[in-house]
Amino acid sequence: MKKSEELLEEKTAKEEYRCAKCSDMTFVIVGNEAIPCECREVRLAEEILLKSGISEEFRKKRFDNFNYGRDKQISNAYKEAYLYGKNFKAIEKERCNSIMFMGQVGSGKTHLSLAIANELMDNGVGVVYMSYREVITRLKQNIMDEVYYHRVMGRYKGARVLVIDDLFKGKVTESDINIVFELLNFRYFNRLPVIVSCEIGVDGVIKIDEAIGSRLYEMCRYVEVKGKRLNYRMYV
């Protein structure tokens, strides 16, 4: 029988790990085989967020600190976001398994997108965050570097859930359109969900590119928030 001191040491060691099941190795040994632990996908997503430099901000965006009571449109947007997160696993493999928030600057689109993402991560679903303008700029700068391009695109193509923040923010070029279509087309055919925030509406996206607009139309539940009184940041 183990001594009480040894048991205490083992208990203390386990408490130091975020995942007691795998001791933070992200895999467990079953017989002679290494099996991915249930925490692995979330850990990988957290690593990606950490490298993006916004992980701390990302984790603060929650449903419980979103001010939804000041306007009916904001309240409806909150409801749609909350229900999407709650029902995600039931709709994940469906054709319409994504959600897109559209509206003016400061209307809470990004907060709601990230609130969903945090809810999913808390329930073991891996999420990758993509700042549209930042990532598009880096990809165009390195488009001749095939290794870099495919590595970065592969990260966003293959994510279980992809958050695209501020889609088509700023001036949109033909290169931007080609990159976005490549990304969304892959996720469309593989039924991989996206959570999108965008300042322009459905018609605006279609005017930029009909193929991208049609993909998003089939994939997404649309939540549009607009109006003079809807600057969310003035109320937080």
PDB file of C-alpha atoms in Angstrom:
ATOM      1  CA  MET A   1       0.000   0.000   0.000  1.00  0.00           C
ATOM      2  CA  LYS A   2       1.310   3.464  -0.873  1.00  0.00           C
ATOM      3  CA  LYS A   3       2.262   5.784   1.912  1.00  0.00           C
ATOM      4  CA  SER A   4       0.142   8.864   2.536  1.00  0.00           C
ATOM      5  CA  GLU A   5       3.047  11.100   1.475  1.00  0.00           C
ATOM      6  CA  GLU A   6       3.270   9.340  -1.918  1.00  0.00           C
ATOM      7  CA  LEU A   7      -0.470   9.604  -2.456  1.00  0.00           C
ATOM      8  CA  LEU A   8      -0.340  13.301  -1.605  1.00  0.00           C
ATOM      9  CA  GLU A   9       2.505  13.818  -4.091  1.00  0.00           C
ATOM     10  CA  GLU A  10       0.548  12.039  -6.843  1.00  0.00           C
ATOM     11  CA  LYS A  11      -2.558  14.094  -6.087  1.00  0.00           C
ATOM     12  CA  THR A  12      -0.562  17.332  -6.153  1.00  0.00           C
ATOM     13  CA  ALA A  13       1.084  16.380  -9.450  1.00  0.00           C
ATOM     14  CA  LYS A  14      -2.288  15.640 -11.063  1.00  0.00           C
ATOM     15  CA  GLU A  15      -3.680  18.990  -9.887  1.00  0.00           C
ATOM     16  CA  GLU A  16      -0.835  20.759 -11.698  1.00  0.00           C
ATOM     17  CA  TYR A  17      -1.998  19.391 -15.070  1.00  0.00           C
ATOM     18  CA  ARG A  18      -4.791  21.034 -17.020  1.00  0.00           C
ATOM     19  CA  CYS A  19      -5.863  17.573 -18.188  1.00  0.00           C
ATOM     20  CA  ALA A  20      -5.476  14.879 -15.552  1.00  0.00           C
ATOM     21  CA  LYS A  21      -6.450  12.199 -18.079  1.00  0.00           C
ATOM     22  CA  CYS A  22      -3.359  12.614 -20.285  1.00  0.00           C
ATOM     23  CA  SER A  23      -1.109  14.709 -17.995  1.00  0.00           C
ATOM     24  CA  ASP A  24      -1.082  17.392 -20.746  1.00  0.00           C
ATOM     25  CA  MET A  25       0.547  15.032 -23.278  1.00  0.00           C
ATOM     26  CA  THR A  26      -2.579  15.312 -25.513  1.00  0.00           C
ATOM     27  CA  PHE A  27      -2.603  11.512 -25.946  1.00  0.00           C
ATOM     28  CA  VAL A  28      -3.147   8.461 -23.752  1.00  0.00           C
ATOM     29  CA  ILE A  29      -1.608   5.010 -24.046  1.00  0.00           C
ATOM     30  CA  VAL A  30      -4.108   2.185 -24.510  1.00  0.00           C
ATOM     31  CA  GLY A  31      -2.264  -1.120 -24.699  1.00  0.00           C
ATOM     32  CA  ASN A  32       0.589  -0.403 -27.098  1.00  0.00           C
ATOM     33  CA  GLU A  33      -1.223   2.371 -28.959  1.00  0.00           C
ATOM     34  CA  ALA A  34      -1.193   6.151 -28.425  1.00  0.00           C
ATOM     35  CA  ILE A  35      -4.749   7.489 -28.665  1.00  0.00           C
ATOM     36  CA  PRO A  36      -5.448  11.256 -29.014  1.00  0.00           C
ATOM     37  CA  CYS A  37      -6.913  12.616 -25.804  1.00  0.00           C
ATOM     38  CA  GLU A  38     -10.242  14.467 -25.916  1.00  0.00           C
ATOM     39  CA  CYS A  39      -8.366  17.650 -24.955  1.00  0.00           C
ATOM     40  CA  ARG A  40      -6.057  17.524 -27.988  1.00  0.00           C
ATOM     41  CA  GLU A  41      -8.210  19.458 -30.463  1.00  0.00           C
ATOM     42  CA  VAL A  42      -8.865  22.249 -27.995  1.00  0.00           C
ATOM     43  CA  ARG A  43      -5.149  22.472 -27.101  1.00  0.00           C
ATOM     44  CA  LEU A  44      -4.172  22.741 -30.747  1.00  0.00           C
ATOM     45  CA  ALA A  45      -6.737  25.490 -31.270  1.00  0.00           C
ATOM     46  CA  GLU A  46      -5.452  27.351 -28.211  1.00  0.00           C
ATOM     47  CA  GLU A  47      -1.909  27.170 -29.558  1.00  0.00           C
ATOM     48  CA  ILE A  48      -3.040  28.738 -32.820  1.00  0.00           C
ATOM     49  CA  LEU A  49      -4.852  31.488 -30.917  1.00  0.00           C
ATOM     50  CA  LEU A  50      -1.815  32.108 -28.769  1.00  0.00           C
ATOM     51  CA  LYS A  51       0.359  32.531 -31.870  1.00  0.00           C
ATOM     52  CA  SER A  52      -2.168  35.029 -33.257  1.00  0.00           C
ATOM     53  CA  GLY A  53      -1.493  37.314 -30.283  1.00  0.00           C
ATOM     54  CA  ILE A  54      -5.176  37.723 -29.384  1.00  0.00           C
ATOM     55  CA  SER A  55      -5.897  34.706 -27.213  1.00  0.00           C
ATOM     56  CA  GLU A  56      -6.447  36.756 -24.042  1.00  0.00           C
ATOM     57  CA  GLU A  57      -8.934  39.054 -25.760  1.00  0.00           C
ATOM     58  CA  PHE A  58     -10.569  36.083 -27.465  1.00  0.00           C
ATOM     59  CA  ARG A  59     -11.314  34.317 -24.189  1.00  0.00           C
ATOM     60  CA  LYS A  60     -12.951  37.400 -22.644  1.00  0.00           C
ATOM     61  CA  LYS A  61     -15.739  37.556 -25.213  1.00  0.00           C
ATOM     62  CA  ARG A  62     -18.632  35.712 -23.590  1.00  0.00           C
ATOM     63  CA  PHE A  63     -22.406  35.605 -23.750  1.00  0.00           C
ATOM     64  CA  ASP A  64     -22.672  36.637 -20.111  1.00  0.00           C
ATOM     65  CA  ASN A  65     -20.818  39.931 -20.651  1.00  0.00           C
ATOM     66  CA  PHE A  66     -22.619  40.946 -23.848  1.00  0.00           C
ATOM     67  CA  ASN A  67     -25.083  43.808 -23.411  1.00  0.00           C
ATOM     68  CA  TYR A  68     -28.100  42.663 -25.414  1.00  0.00           C
ATOM     69  CA  GLY A  69     -30.864  44.555 -23.612  1.00  0.00           C
ATOM     70  CA  ARG A  70     -30.564  47.985 -25.239  1.00  0.00           C
ATOM     71  CA  ASP A  71     -32.063  47.279 -28.672  1.00  0.00           C
ATOM     72  CA  LYS A  72     -34.344  44.690 -30.257  1.00  0.00           C
ATOM     73  CA  GLN A  73     -31.958  43.964 -33.139  1.00  0.00           C
ATOM     74  CA  ILE A  74     -29.077  43.377 -30.731  1.00  0.00           C
ATOM     75  CA  SER A  75     -31.319  41.165 -28.599  1.00  0.00           C
ATOM     76  CA  ASN A  76     -32.315  39.097 -31.641  1.00  0.00           C
ATOM     77  CA  ALA A  77     -28.681  38.784 -32.721  1.00  0.00           C
ATOM     78  CA  TYR A  78     -27.745  37.583 -29.242  1.00  0.00           C
ATOM     79  CA  LYS A  79     -30.552  34.996 -29.324  1.00  0.00           C
ATOM     80  CA  GLU A  80     -29.449  33.658 -32.719  1.00  0.00           C
ATOM     81  CA  ALA A  81     -25.829  33.416 -31.565  1.00  0.00           C
ATOM     82  CA  TYR A  82     -26.730  31.707 -28.300  1.00  0.00           C
ATOM     83  CA  LEU A  83     -28.985  29.137 -29.994  1.00  0.00           C
ATOM     84  CA  TYR A  84     -26.364  28.428 -32.647  1.00  0.00           C
ATOM     85  CA  GLY A  85     -23.766  27.667 -29.993  1.00  0.00           C
ATOM     86  CA  LYS A  86     -26.180  25.571 -27.961  1.00  0.00           C
ATOM     87  CA  ASN A  87     -27.337  23.499 -30.956  1.00  0.00           C
ATOM     88  CA  PHE A  88     -24.010  23.332 -32.795  1.00  0.00           C
ATOM     89  CA  LYS A  89     -23.282  19.619 -32.456  1.00  0.00           C
ATOM     90  CA  ALA A  90     -26.759  18.757 -33.727  1.00  0.00           C
ATOM     91  CA  ILE A  91     -26.314  20.820 -36.922  1.00  0.00           C
ATOM     92  CA  GLU A  92     -22.558  20.507 -37.476  1.00  0.00           C
ATOM     93  CA  LYS A  93     -22.859  18.074 -40.390  1.00  0.00           C
ATOM     94  CA  GLU A  94     -25.821  19.793 -42.052  1.00  0.00           C
ATOM     95  CA  ARG A  95     -25.586  21.916 -45.198  1.00  0.00           C
ATOM     96  CA  CYS A  96     -26.586  25.046 -43.264  1.00  0.00           C
ATOM     97  CA  ASN A  97     -24.173  24.645 -40.347  1.00  0.00           C
ATOM     98  CA  SER A  98     -22.663  28.142 -40.203  1.00  0.00           C
ATOM     99  CA  ILE A  99     -23.603  31.644 -39.073  1.00  0.00           C
ATOM    100  CA  MET A 100     -22.784  35.113 -40.405  1.00  0.00           C
ATOM    101  CA  PHE A 101     -23.178  38.404 -38.540  1.00  0.00           C
ATOM    102  CA  MET A 102     -23.509  41.495 -40.739  1.00  0.00           C
ATOM    103  CA  GLY A 103     -23.718  45.128 -39.684  1.00  0.00           C
ATOM    104  CA  GLN A 104     -22.017  48.397 -38.948  1.00  0.00           C
ATOM    105  CA  VAL A 105     -18.851  48.940 -36.962  1.00  0.00           C
ATOM    106  CA  GLY A 106     -19.418  48.479 -33.234  1.00  0.00           C
ATOM    107  CA  SER A 107     -22.652  46.483 -33.488  1.00  0.00           C
ATOM    108  CA  GLY A 108     -21.246  43.523 -31.530  1.00  0.00           C
ATOM    109  CA  LYS A 109     -20.589  41.176 -34.463  1.00  0.00           C
ATOM    110  CA  THR A 110     -17.119  40.147 -33.343  1.00  0.00           C
ATOM    111  CA  HIS A 111     -18.154  39.755 -29.702  1.00  0.00           C
ATOM    112  CA  LEU A 112     -20.991  37.398 -30.630  1.00  0.00           C
ATOM    113  CA  SER A 113     -18.774  35.441 -33.030  1.00  0.00           C
ATOM    114  CA  LEU A 114     -16.175  34.940 -30.313  1.00  0.00           C
ATOM    115  CA  ALA A 115     -18.793  34.186 -27.656  1.00  0.00           C
ATOM    116  CA  ILE A 116     -19.925  31.270 -29.814  1.00  0.00           C
ATOM    117  CA  ALA A 117     -16.326  30.176 -30.347  1.00  0.00           C
ATOM    118  CA  ASN A 118     -15.608  30.211 -26.613  1.00  0.00           C
ATOM    119  CA  GLU A 119     -18.767  28.264 -25.896  1.00  0.00           C
ATOM    120  CA  LEU A 120     -17.731  25.638 -28.447  1.00  0.00           C
ATOM    121  CA  MET A 121     -14.188  25.420 -27.076  1.00  0.00           C
ATOM    122  CA  ASP A 122     -15.540  24.994 -23.555  1.00  0.00           C
ATOM    123  CA  ASN A 123     -17.443  21.988 -24.901  1.00  0.00           C
ATOM    124  CA  GLY A 124     -14.414  20.397 -26.562  1.00  0.00           C
ATOM    125  CA  VAL A 125     -14.836  21.755 -30.097  1.00  0.00           C
ATOM    126  CA  GLY A 126     -11.647  23.080 -31.688  1.00  0.00           C
ATOM    127  CA  VAL A 127     -11.901  26.588 -33.151  1.00  0.00           C
ATOM    128  CA  VAL A 128      -9.431  28.614 -35.220  1.00  0.00           C
ATOM    129  CA  TYR A 129      -9.621  32.416 -35.401  1.00  0.00           C
ATOM    130  CA  MET A 130      -8.800  34.225 -38.652  1.00  0.00           C
ATOM    131  CA  SER A 131      -8.463  38.004 -38.792  1.00  0.00           C
ATOM    132  CA  TYR A 132      -9.416  38.462 -42.454  1.00  0.00           C
ATOM    133  CA  ARG A 133      -7.346  41.509 -43.375  1.00  0.00           C
ATOM    134  CA  GLU A 134      -4.244  40.405 -41.474  1.00  0.00           C
ATOM    135  CA  VAL A 135      -4.225  36.877 -42.877  1.00  0.00           C
ATOM    136  CA  ILE A 136      -5.059  37.919 -46.442  1.00  0.00           C
ATOM    137  CA  THR A 137      -2.209  40.435 -46.401  1.00  0.00           C
ATOM    138  CA  ARG A 138       0.292  37.818 -45.176  1.00  0.00           C
ATOM    139  CA  LEU A 139      -0.858  35.267 -47.739  1.00  0.00           C
ATOM    140  CA  LYS A 140      -0.497  37.731 -50.617  1.00  0.00           C
ATOM    141  CA  GLN A 141       2.940  38.755 -49.424  1.00  0.00           C
ATOM    142  CA  ASN A 142       4.031  35.112 -49.416  1.00  0.00           C
ATOM    143  CA  ILE A 143       2.017  33.789 -52.339  1.00  0.00           C
ATOM    144  CA  MET A 144       5.163  32.708 -54.201  1.00  0.00           C
ATOM    145  CA  ASP A 145       6.274  30.670 -51.194  1.00  0.00           C
ATOM    146  CA  GLU A 146       4.237  27.530 -51.800  1.00  0.00           C
ATOM    147  CA  VAL A 147       5.251  25.857 -48.543  1.00  0.00           C
ATOM    148  CA  TYR A 148       4.167  28.861 -46.462  1.00  0.00           C
ATOM    149  CA  TYR A 149       0.981  29.426 -48.474  1.00  0.00           C
ATOM    150  CA  HIS A 150      -0.233  25.844 -48.245  1.00  0.00           C
ATOM    151  CA  ARG A 151       0.715  25.561 -44.570  1.00  0.00           C
ATOM    152  CA  VAL A 152      -1.281  28.662 -43.620  1.00  0.00           C
ATOM    153  CA  MET A 153      -4.206  27.880 -45.897  1.00  0.00           C
ATOM    154  CA  GLY A 154      -4.241  24.300 -44.639  1.00  0.00           C
ATOM    155  CA  ARG A 155      -4.636  25.554 -41.071  1.00  0.00           C
ATOM    156  CA  TYR A 156      -7.755  27.538 -41.968  1.00  0.00           C
ATOM    157  CA  LYS A 157      -9.155  25.052 -44.464  1.00  0.00           C
ATOM    158  CA  GLY A 158      -8.961  22.119 -42.092  1.00  0.00           C
ATOM    159  CA  ALA A 159     -10.153  23.708 -38.829  1.00  0.00           C
ATOM    160  CA  ARG A 160     -13.200  22.041 -37.353  1.00  0.00           C
ATOM    161  CA  VAL A 161     -14.717  25.513 -36.908  1.00  0.00           C
ATOM    162  CA  LEU A 162     -13.297  28.659 -38.491  1.00  0.00           C
ATOM    163  CA  VAL A 163     -14.038  32.195 -37.257  1.00  0.00           C
ATOM    164  CA  ILE A 164     -13.507  34.767 -40.040  1.00  0.00           C
ATOM    165  CA  ASP A 165     -13.488  38.228 -38.502  1.00  0.00           C
ATOM    166  CA  ASP A 166     -14.261  41.313 -40.651  1.00  0.00           C
ATOM    167  CA  LEU A 167     -14.632  39.540 -43.981  1.00  0.00           C
ATOM    168  CA  PHE A 168     -13.902  41.880 -46.917  1.00  0.00           C
ATOM    169  CA  LYS A 169     -12.773  44.694 -44.624  1.00  0.00           C
ATOM    170  CA  GLY A 170     -11.073  47.454 -46.639  1.00  0.00           C
ATOM    171  CA  LYS A 171     -10.346  47.505 -50.353  1.00  0.00           C
ATOM    172  CA  VAL A 172     -11.006  44.131 -51.985  1.00  0.00           C
ATOM    173  CA  THR A 173      -8.764  42.968 -54.817  1.00  0.00           C
ATOM    174  CA  GLU A 174      -9.019  40.061 -57.236  1.00  0.00           C
ATOM    175  CA  SER A 175      -6.337  38.248 -55.217  1.00  0.00           C
ATOM    176  CA  ASP A 176      -8.425  38.666 -52.061  1.00  0.00           C
ATOM    177  CA  ILE A 177     -11.435  37.166 -53.815  1.00  0.00           C
ATOM    178  CA  ASN A 178      -9.436  34.214 -55.150  1.00  0.00           C
ATOM    179  CA  ILE A 179      -8.016  33.388 -51.709  1.00  0.00           C
ATOM    180  CA  VAL A 180     -11.400  33.663 -49.966  1.00  0.00           C
ATOM    181  CA  PHE A 181     -13.074  31.531 -52.618  1.00  0.00           C
ATOM    182  CA  GLU A 182     -10.405  28.834 -52.313  1.00  0.00           C
ATOM    183  CA  LEU A 183     -10.896  28.760 -48.561  1.00  0.00           C
ATOM    184  CA  LEU A 184     -14.698  28.852 -48.489  1.00  0.00           C
ATOM    185  CA  ASN A 185     -15.095  26.481 -51.418  1.00  0.00           C
ATOM    186  CA  PHE A 186     -13.041  23.848 -49.593  1.00  0.00           C
ATOM    187  CA  ARG A 187     -15.043  24.276 -46.400  1.00  0.00           C
ATOM    188  CA  TYR A 188     -18.323  24.265 -48.345  1.00  0.00           C
ATOM    189  CA  PHE A 189     -17.663  20.928 -50.022  1.00  0.00           C
ATOM    190  CA  ASN A 190     -16.383  19.381 -46.799  1.00  0.00           C
ATOM    191  CA  ARG A 191     -19.268  20.775 -44.730  1.00  0.00           C
ATOM    192  CA  LEU A 192     -16.944  22.522 -42.301  1.00  0.00           C
ATOM    193  CA  PRO A 193     -18.663  25.340 -40.367  1.00  0.00           C
ATOM    194  CA  VAL A 194     -17.664  28.998 -40.435  1.00  0.00           C
ATOM    195  CA  ILE A 195     -18.580  31.839 -38.093  1.00  0.00           C
ATOM    196  CA  VAL A 196     -18.293  35.085 -40.047  1.00  0.00           C
ATOM    197  CA  SER A 197     -18.496  38.772 -39.162  1.00  0.00           C
ATOM    198  CA  CYS A 198     -18.805  41.291 -41.968  1.00  0.00           C
ATOM    199  CA  GLU A 199     -19.717  44.981 -42.275  1.00  0.00           C
ATOM    200  CA  ILE A 200     -21.532  44.516 -45.577  1.00  0.00           C
ATOM    201  CA  GLY A 201     -24.809  42.703 -46.158  1.00  0.00           C
ATOM    202  CA  VAL A 202     -25.697  39.720 -48.313  1.00  0.00           C
ATOM    203  CA  ASP A 203     -26.195  41.803 -51.458  1.00  0.00           C
ATOM    204  CA  GLY A 204     -22.839  43.485 -50.911  1.00  0.00           C
ATOM    205  CA  VAL A 205     -21.032  40.147 -50.661  1.00  0.00           C
ATOM    206  CA  ILE A 206     -22.728  38.905 -53.827  1.00  0.00           C
ATOM    207  CA  LYS A 207     -21.697  42.087 -55.668  1.00  0.00           C
ATOM    208  CA  ILE A 208     -18.076  41.453 -54.688  1.00  0.00           C
ATOM    209  CA  ASP A 209     -18.248  37.849 -55.889  1.00  0.00           C
ATOM    210  CA  GLU A 210     -21.341  35.858 -56.746  1.00  0.00           C
ATOM    211  CA  ALA A 211     -19.665  32.489 -56.168  1.00  0.00           C
ATOM    212  CA  ILE A 212     -18.555  33.409 -52.643  1.00  0.00           C
ATOM    213  CA  GLY A 213     -21.963  34.920 -51.915  1.00  0.00           C
ATOM    214  CA  SER A 214     -23.763  31.785 -53.072  1.00  0.00           C
ATOM    215  CA  ARG A 215     -21.545  29.545 -50.932  1.00  0.00           C
ATOM    216  CA  LEU A 216     -22.182  31.638 -47.833  1.00  0.00           C
ATOM    217  CA  TYR A 217     -25.902  31.810 -48.663  1.00  0.00           C
ATOM    218  CA  GLU A 218     -26.154  28.022 -48.560  1.00  0.00           C
ATOM    219  CA  MET A 219     -23.872  27.578 -45.560  1.00  0.00           C
ATOM    220  CA  CYS A 220     -25.023  30.313 -43.191  1.00  0.00           C
ATOM    221  CA  ARG A 221     -27.781  31.540 -40.993  1.00  0.00           C
ATOM    222  CA  TYR A 222     -27.730  35.296 -41.601  1.00  0.00           C
ATOM    223  CA  VAL A 223     -27.983  37.770 -38.726  1.00  0.00           C
ATOM    224  CA  GLU A 224     -28.048  41.400 -39.865  1.00  0.00           C
ATOM    225  CA  VAL A 225     -27.719  44.280 -37.407  1.00  0.00           C
ATOM    226  CA  LYS A 226     -27.912  47.874 -38.625  1.00  0.00           C
ATOM    227  CA  GLY A 227     -29.146  51.285 -37.520  1.00  0.00           C
ATOM    228  CA  LYS A 228     -27.882  54.573 -36.074  1.00  0.00           C
ATOM    229  CA  ARG A 229     -28.303  53.535 -32.447  1.00  0.00           C
ATOM    230  CA  LEU A 230     -26.441  50.271 -32.676  1.00  0.00           C
ATOM    231  CA  ASN A 231     -22.848  51.144 -31.786  1.00  0.00           C
ATOM    232  CA  TYR A 232     -22.324  48.409 -29.210  1.00  0.00           C
ATOM    233  CA  ARG A 233     -19.049  49.863 -27.910  1.00  0.00           C
ATOM    234  CA  MET A 234     -20.810  52.987 -26.637  1.00  0.00           C
ATOM    235  CA  TYR A 235     -22.712  50.852 -24.119  1.00  0.00           C
ATOM    236  CA  VAL A 236     -20.006  48.526 -22.730  1.00  0.00           C
TER     237      VAL A 236
END
